[in-house]
Amino acid sequence: SNKVSRVSSISWLNEASSSLLLTGADDGVVRVWDGVVPTGGGWKPPRLTTSFYAHALVGRGSGLVTKWVHGAGLLLTGGSSDRLRAWDLQREQMVREWETGGEACVTCLAATTPLPPTTGATGGRGGSGGVGGGHPSSVPSSPLVVAGFGDGKAKIWDVRMDKCVGVLTEHQHWLVLTDFVKGDRELLTGSLTGEVKFWDLRRLKAS
């Protein structure tokens, strides 16, 4: 019998012009749909324009989590996997990869924009590089990727240094949101319990 996949993430691409709808599902596949928003006089059903296998996911967990970085034309993916990946969506090619360094699944993603161009997949490790006891004194001003996890942790990767430079451990429950505020200086995180924290990444203090 055919396995039914579950949509676990969704976002608009190029929402200011001809909108495309991107979905990630718990089968590890990214799908992009055209024609979701009707234009003109006649209605036509949405059309699948492309799909590709992004991750081998373990169990159901959070499924496939995605983040579209519009300014860079890159798609970030993670989920019930021990990897984070960055994709050139136009070429459907992976351009960067990081190890998450933990057992919990990725539940949300954020990135500063634009990320610098990349030319090949690399293997920056995500477990301990650059982390002093889980809380470094500062994070350099550089393109950043943040992943929230099911155990409440949030990890910060410096894209230019290609390594994890910070781990935020004050949340104790599943993170549902990570997002940057005021460029790359402040980070917002929220958990399933309703707890919300603002982080000053120059000092990594929560408020």
mmCIF file of C-alpha atoms in Angstrom:
data_model
loop_
_atom_site.group_PDB
_atom_site.id
_atom_site.type_symbol
_atom_site.label_atom_id
_atom_site.label_comp_id
_atom_site.label_asym_id
_atom_site.label_seq_id
_atom_site.Cartn_x
_atom_site.Cartn_y
_atom_site.Cartn_z
ATOM 1 C CA SER A 1 0.000 0.000 0.000
ATOM 2 C CA ASN A 2 1.081 3.593 -0.611
ATOM 3 C CA LYS A 3 2.378 5.415 2.451
ATOM 4 C CA VAL A 4 0.629 8.726 3.171
ATOM 5 C CA SER A 5 3.010 11.525 4.096
ATOM 6 C CA ARG A 6 2.246 14.284 6.580
ATOM 7 C CA VAL A 7 3.010 17.932 5.775
ATOM 8 C CA SER A 8 5.191 19.281 8.593
ATOM 9 C CA SER A 9 6.281 22.691 7.230
ATOM 10 C CA ILE A 10 5.006 25.178 4.684
ATOM 11 C CA SER A 11 6.132 28.548 3.294
ATOM 12 C CA TRP A 12 5.683 30.934 0.392
ATOM 13 C CA LEU A 13 8.450 31.504 -2.137
ATOM 14 C CA ASN A 14 8.677 34.850 -3.961
ATOM 15 C CA GLU A 15 5.468 35.990 -2.308
ATOM 16 C CA ALA A 16 5.785 39.473 -3.820
ATOM 17 C CA SER A 17 5.565 38.202 -7.417
ATOM 18 C CA SER A 18 4.463 34.835 -8.787
ATOM 19 C CA SER A 19 3.931 32.922 -5.554
ATOM 20 C CA LEU A 20 5.044 29.329 -5.185
ATOM 21 C CA LEU A 21 4.119 27.176 -2.202
ATOM 22 C CA LEU A 22 6.823 25.019 -0.612
ATOM 23 C CA THR A 23 5.993 22.098 1.651
ATOM 24 C CA GLY A 24 8.140 19.717 3.679
ATOM 25 C CA ALA A 25 6.747 16.357 4.731
ATOM 26 C CA ASP A 26 7.627 13.556 7.123
ATOM 27 C CA ASP A 27 8.770 11.391 4.209
ATOM 28 C CA GLY A 28 11.767 13.763 3.901
ATOM 29 C CA VAL A 29 10.616 15.219 0.589
ATOM 30 C CA VAL A 30 10.438 18.919 -0.353
ATOM 31 C CA ARG A 31 7.687 19.799 -2.837
ATOM 32 C CA VAL A 32 7.082 23.105 -4.629
ATOM 33 C CA TRP A 33 3.630 23.932 -6.023
ATOM 34 C CA ASP A 34 2.585 26.533 -8.597
ATOM 35 C CA GLY A 35 -0.895 27.937 -9.219
ATOM 36 C CA VAL A 36 -2.020 27.817 -5.598
ATOM 37 C CA VAL A 37 -3.180 31.441 -5.852
ATOM 38 C CA PRO A 38 -5.594 31.817 -8.812
ATOM 39 C CA THR A 39 -4.738 34.494 -11.382
ATOM 40 C CA GLY A 40 -6.765 35.606 -14.381
ATOM 41 C CA GLY A 41 -10.271 34.497 -15.221
ATOM 42 C CA GLY A 42 -10.047 30.720 -15.251
ATOM 43 C CA TRP A 43 -9.147 28.488 -12.320
ATOM 44 C CA LYS A 44 -6.662 25.681 -12.761
ATOM 45 C CA PRO A 45 -5.646 23.116 -10.147
ATOM 46 C CA PRO A 46 -2.222 23.655 -8.473
ATOM 47 C CA ARG A 47 0.690 22.030 -10.286
ATOM 48 C CA LEU A 48 3.684 20.296 -8.711
ATOM 49 C CA THR A 49 6.700 22.026 -10.267
ATOM 50 C CA THR A 50 9.492 20.161 -8.499
ATOM 51 C CA SER A 51 10.232 17.784 -5.630
ATOM 52 C CA PHE A 52 13.382 16.286 -4.152
ATOM 53 C CA TYR A 53 14.465 14.097 -1.257
ATOM 54 C CA ALA A 54 16.069 16.298 1.392
ATOM 55 C CA HIS A 55 16.546 14.064 4.453
ATOM 56 C CA ALA A 56 16.374 10.510 5.715
ATOM 57 C CA LEU A 57 14.141 11.039 8.745
ATOM 58 C CA VAL A 58 14.029 8.728 11.770
ATOM 59 C CA GLY A 59 10.539 8.096 13.179
ATOM 60 C CA ARG A 60 7.800 10.708 12.946
ATOM 61 C CA GLY A 61 9.013 13.342 15.411
ATOM 62 C CA SER A 62 8.924 16.844 13.909
ATOM 63 C CA GLY A 63 8.947 15.604 10.312
ATOM 64 C CA LEU A 64 10.813 17.803 7.837
ATOM 65 C CA VAL A 65 11.393 21.379 9.052
ATOM 66 C CA THR A 66 12.195 24.035 6.435
ATOM 67 C CA LYS A 67 13.215 27.699 6.341
ATOM 68 C CA TRP A 68 13.324 29.684 3.105
ATOM 69 C CA VAL A 69 16.112 32.323 3.131
ATOM 70 C CA HIS A 70 14.815 34.637 0.442
ATOM 71 C CA GLY A 71 17.797 36.995 0.249
ATOM 72 C CA ALA A 72 20.162 34.114 -0.466
ATOM 73 C CA GLY A 73 17.908 31.844 -2.536
ATOM 74 C CA LEU A 74 18.650 29.027 -0.097
ATOM 75 C CA LEU A 75 16.427 26.531 1.676
ATOM 76 C CA LEU A 76 17.413 25.290 5.131
ATOM 77 C CA THR A 77 16.167 21.846 6.142
ATOM 78 C CA GLY A 78 16.267 19.751 9.287
ATOM 79 C CA GLY A 79 13.916 17.689 11.436
ATOM 80 C CA SER A 80 14.029 14.149 12.773
ATOM 81 C CA SER A 81 17.618 13.850 11.574
ATOM 82 C CA ASP A 82 21.114 14.492 12.912
ATOM 83 C CA ARG A 83 21.874 16.919 10.057
ATOM 84 C CA LEU A 84 21.047 20.440 9.012
ATOM 85 C CA ARG A 85 21.324 21.166 5.302
ATOM 86 C CA ALA A 86 21.308 24.220 3.046
ATOM 87 C CA TRP A 87 20.023 23.792 -0.509
ATOM 88 C CA ASP A 88 20.312 25.816 -3.685
ATOM 89 C CA LEU A 89 16.642 25.448 -4.492
ATOM 90 C CA GLN A 90 16.952 26.391 -8.150
ATOM 91 C CA ARG A 91 19.506 23.639 -8.776
ATOM 92 C CA GLU A 92 18.093 21.258 -6.129
ATOM 93 C CA GLN A 93 21.661 20.863 -4.883
ATOM 94 C CA MET A 94 22.895 20.675 -1.306
ATOM 95 C CA VAL A 95 25.541 23.340 -0.731
ATOM 96 C CA ARG A 96 26.221 22.974 2.995
ATOM 97 C CA GLU A 97 25.672 20.517 5.830
ATOM 98 C CA TRP A 98 26.102 20.621 9.597
ATOM 99 C CA GLU A 99 25.849 17.916 12.252
ATOM 100 C CA THR A 100 23.348 18.833 14.957
ATOM 101 C CA GLY A 101 25.354 17.021 17.633
ATOM 102 C CA GLY A 102 22.326 15.893 19.651
ATOM 103 C CA GLU A 103 19.590 13.288 19.903
ATOM 104 C CA ALA A 104 16.593 15.665 19.888
ATOM 105 C CA CYS A 105 14.892 16.518 16.603
ATOM 106 C CA VAL A 106 15.060 19.955 14.995
ATOM 107 C CA THR A 107 11.716 21.726 15.458
ATOM 108 C CA CYS A 108 12.297 25.212 13.991
ATOM 109 C CA LEU A 109 14.891 27.160 12.005
ATOM 110 C CA ALA A 110 15.955 30.774 11.549
ATOM 111 C CA ALA A 111 18.684 32.553 9.596
ATOM 112 C CA THR A 112 20.035 36.035 9.084
ATOM 113 C CA THR A 113 19.941 37.244 5.479
ATOM 114 C CA PRO A 114 21.572 37.167 3.156
ATOM 115 C CA LEU A 115 23.737 34.105 3.734
ATOM 116 C CA PRO A 116 27.030 34.182 1.787
ATOM 117 C CA PRO A 117 27.265 32.136 -1.427
ATOM 118 C CA THR A 118 28.534 28.581 -1.018
ATOM 119 C CA THR A 119 30.289 26.361 -3.517
ATOM 120 C CA GLY A 120 30.212 22.917 -1.953
ATOM 121 C CA ALA A 121 28.938 20.807 0.904
ATOM 122 C CA THR A 122 31.034 20.943 4.048
ATOM 123 C CA GLY A 123 30.876 19.111 7.309
ATOM 124 C CA GLY A 124 30.952 21.624 10.129
ATOM 125 C CA ARG A 125 30.270 19.823 13.405
ATOM 126 C CA GLY A 126 27.446 21.016 15.606
ATOM 127 C CA GLY A 127 28.073 19.371 18.952
ATOM 128 C CA SER A 128 30.779 21.264 20.773
ATOM 129 C CA GLY A 129 32.835 23.471 18.461
ATOM 130 C CA GLY A 130 33.231 26.940 19.906
ATOM 131 C CA VAL A 131 30.947 26.300 22.884
ATOM 132 C CA GLY A 132 32.292 26.955 26.328
ATOM 133 C CA GLY A 133 29.990 25.264 28.821
ATOM 134 C CA GLY A 134 27.011 25.930 26.553
ATOM 135 C CA HIS A 135 27.186 29.743 26.831
ATOM 136 C CA PRO A 136 29.954 31.674 25.010
ATOM 137 C CA SER A 137 30.519 35.293 25.979
ATOM 138 C CA SER A 138 29.639 36.665 22.536
ATOM 139 C CA VAL A 139 28.688 35.718 19.003
ATOM 140 C CA PRO A 140 30.545 37.423 16.127
ATOM 141 C CA SER A 141 28.667 39.602 13.638
ATOM 142 C CA SER A 142 28.410 37.107 10.791
ATOM 143 C CA PRO A 143 25.632 35.266 8.919
ATOM 144 C CA LEU A 144 24.006 32.938 11.437
ATOM 145 C CA VAL A 145 21.747 29.889 11.354
ATOM 146 C CA VAL A 146 19.754 28.921 14.451
ATOM 147 C CA ALA A 147 18.008 25.607 15.042
ATOM 148 C CA GLY A 148 15.528 24.974 17.847
ATOM 149 C CA PHE A 149 15.193 21.432 19.197
ATOM 150 C CA GLY A 150 12.608 19.214 20.815
ATOM 151 C CA ASP A 151 14.505 19.233 24.126
ATOM 152 C CA GLY A 152 14.323 23.031 24.373
ATOM 153 C CA LYS A 153 17.868 23.793 23.261
ATOM 154 C CA ALA A 154 18.704 26.260 20.493
ATOM 155 C CA LYS A 155 22.034 26.047 18.673
ATOM 156 C CA ILE A 156 23.694 28.820 16.706
ATOM 157 C CA TRP A 157 25.972 28.219 13.716
ATOM 158 C CA ASP A 158 28.303 30.831 12.273
ATOM 159 C CA VAL A 159 28.111 30.262 8.528
ATOM 160 C CA ARG A 160 31.513 31.761 7.675
ATOM 161 C CA MET A 161 33.299 29.870 10.459
ATOM 162 C CA ASP A 162 31.202 26.792 9.591
ATOM 163 C CA LYS A 163 30.769 25.693 13.181
ATOM 164 C CA CYS A 164 28.432 25.904 16.154
ATOM 165 C CA VAL A 165 29.264 28.997 18.222
ATOM 166 C CA GLY A 166 26.547 28.915 20.878
ATOM 167 C CA VAL A 167 24.006 26.730 22.666
ATOM 168 C CA LEU A 168 21.012 28.272 24.474
ATOM 169 C CA THR A 169 19.777 25.993 27.258
ATOM 170 C CA GLU A 170 17.263 28.001 29.312
ATOM 171 C CA HIS A 171 14.180 26.451 27.677
ATOM 172 C CA GLN A 172 13.260 22.983 28.923
ATOM 173 C CA HIS A 173 10.543 22.093 26.396
ATOM 174 C CA TRP A 174 9.935 21.716 22.659
ATOM 175 C CA LEU A 175 10.784 24.956 20.792
ATOM 176 C CA VAL A 176 8.096 26.097 18.354
ATOM 177 C CA LEU A 177 9.761 29.318 17.163
ATOM 178 C CA THR A 178 13.156 30.846 16.526
ATOM 179 C CA ASP A 179 13.367 34.180 14.720
ATOM 180 C CA PHE A 180 15.775 37.081 14.414
ATOM 181 C CA VAL A 181 14.870 40.599 15.523
ATOM 182 C CA LYS A 182 16.771 43.750 14.477
ATOM 183 C CA GLY A 183 19.035 41.975 12.011
ATOM 184 C CA ASP A 184 21.364 39.513 13.685
ATOM 185 C CA ARG A 185 21.617 41.171 17.096
ATOM 186 C CA GLU A 186 18.566 39.772 18.856
ATOM 187 C CA LEU A 187 16.891 36.376 18.744
ATOM 188 C CA LEU A 188 13.372 35.395 19.748
ATOM 189 C CA THR A 189 12.652 31.851 20.976
ATOM 190 C CA GLY A 190 9.374 30.322 22.125
ATOM 191 C CA SER A 191 8.508 26.928 23.593
ATOM 192 C CA LEU A 192 5.439 24.706 23.632
ATOM 193 C CA THR A 193 4.654 25.819 27.202
ATOM 194 C CA GLY A 194 4.177 29.450 26.114
ATOM 195 C CA GLU A 195 7.517 30.641 27.443
ATOM 196 C CA VAL A 196 9.090 33.315 25.206
ATOM 197 C CA LYS A 197 12.621 34.661 25.498
ATOM 198 C CA PHE A 198 14.508 37.485 23.772
ATOM 199 C CA TRP A 199 18.265 37.009 23.453
ATOM 200 C CA ASP A 200 20.924 39.661 22.971
ATOM 201 C CA LEU A 201 23.404 37.666 20.892
ATOM 202 C CA ARG A 202 26.184 40.140 21.628
ATOM 203 C CA ARG A 203 26.099 38.949 25.247
ATOM 204 C CA LEU A 204 23.760 35.941 25.010
ATOM 205 C CA LYS A 205 21.521 37.194 27.795
ATOM 206 C CA ALA A 206 17.831 36.339 27.866
ATOM 207 C CA SER A 207 15.216 38.950 28.782
#
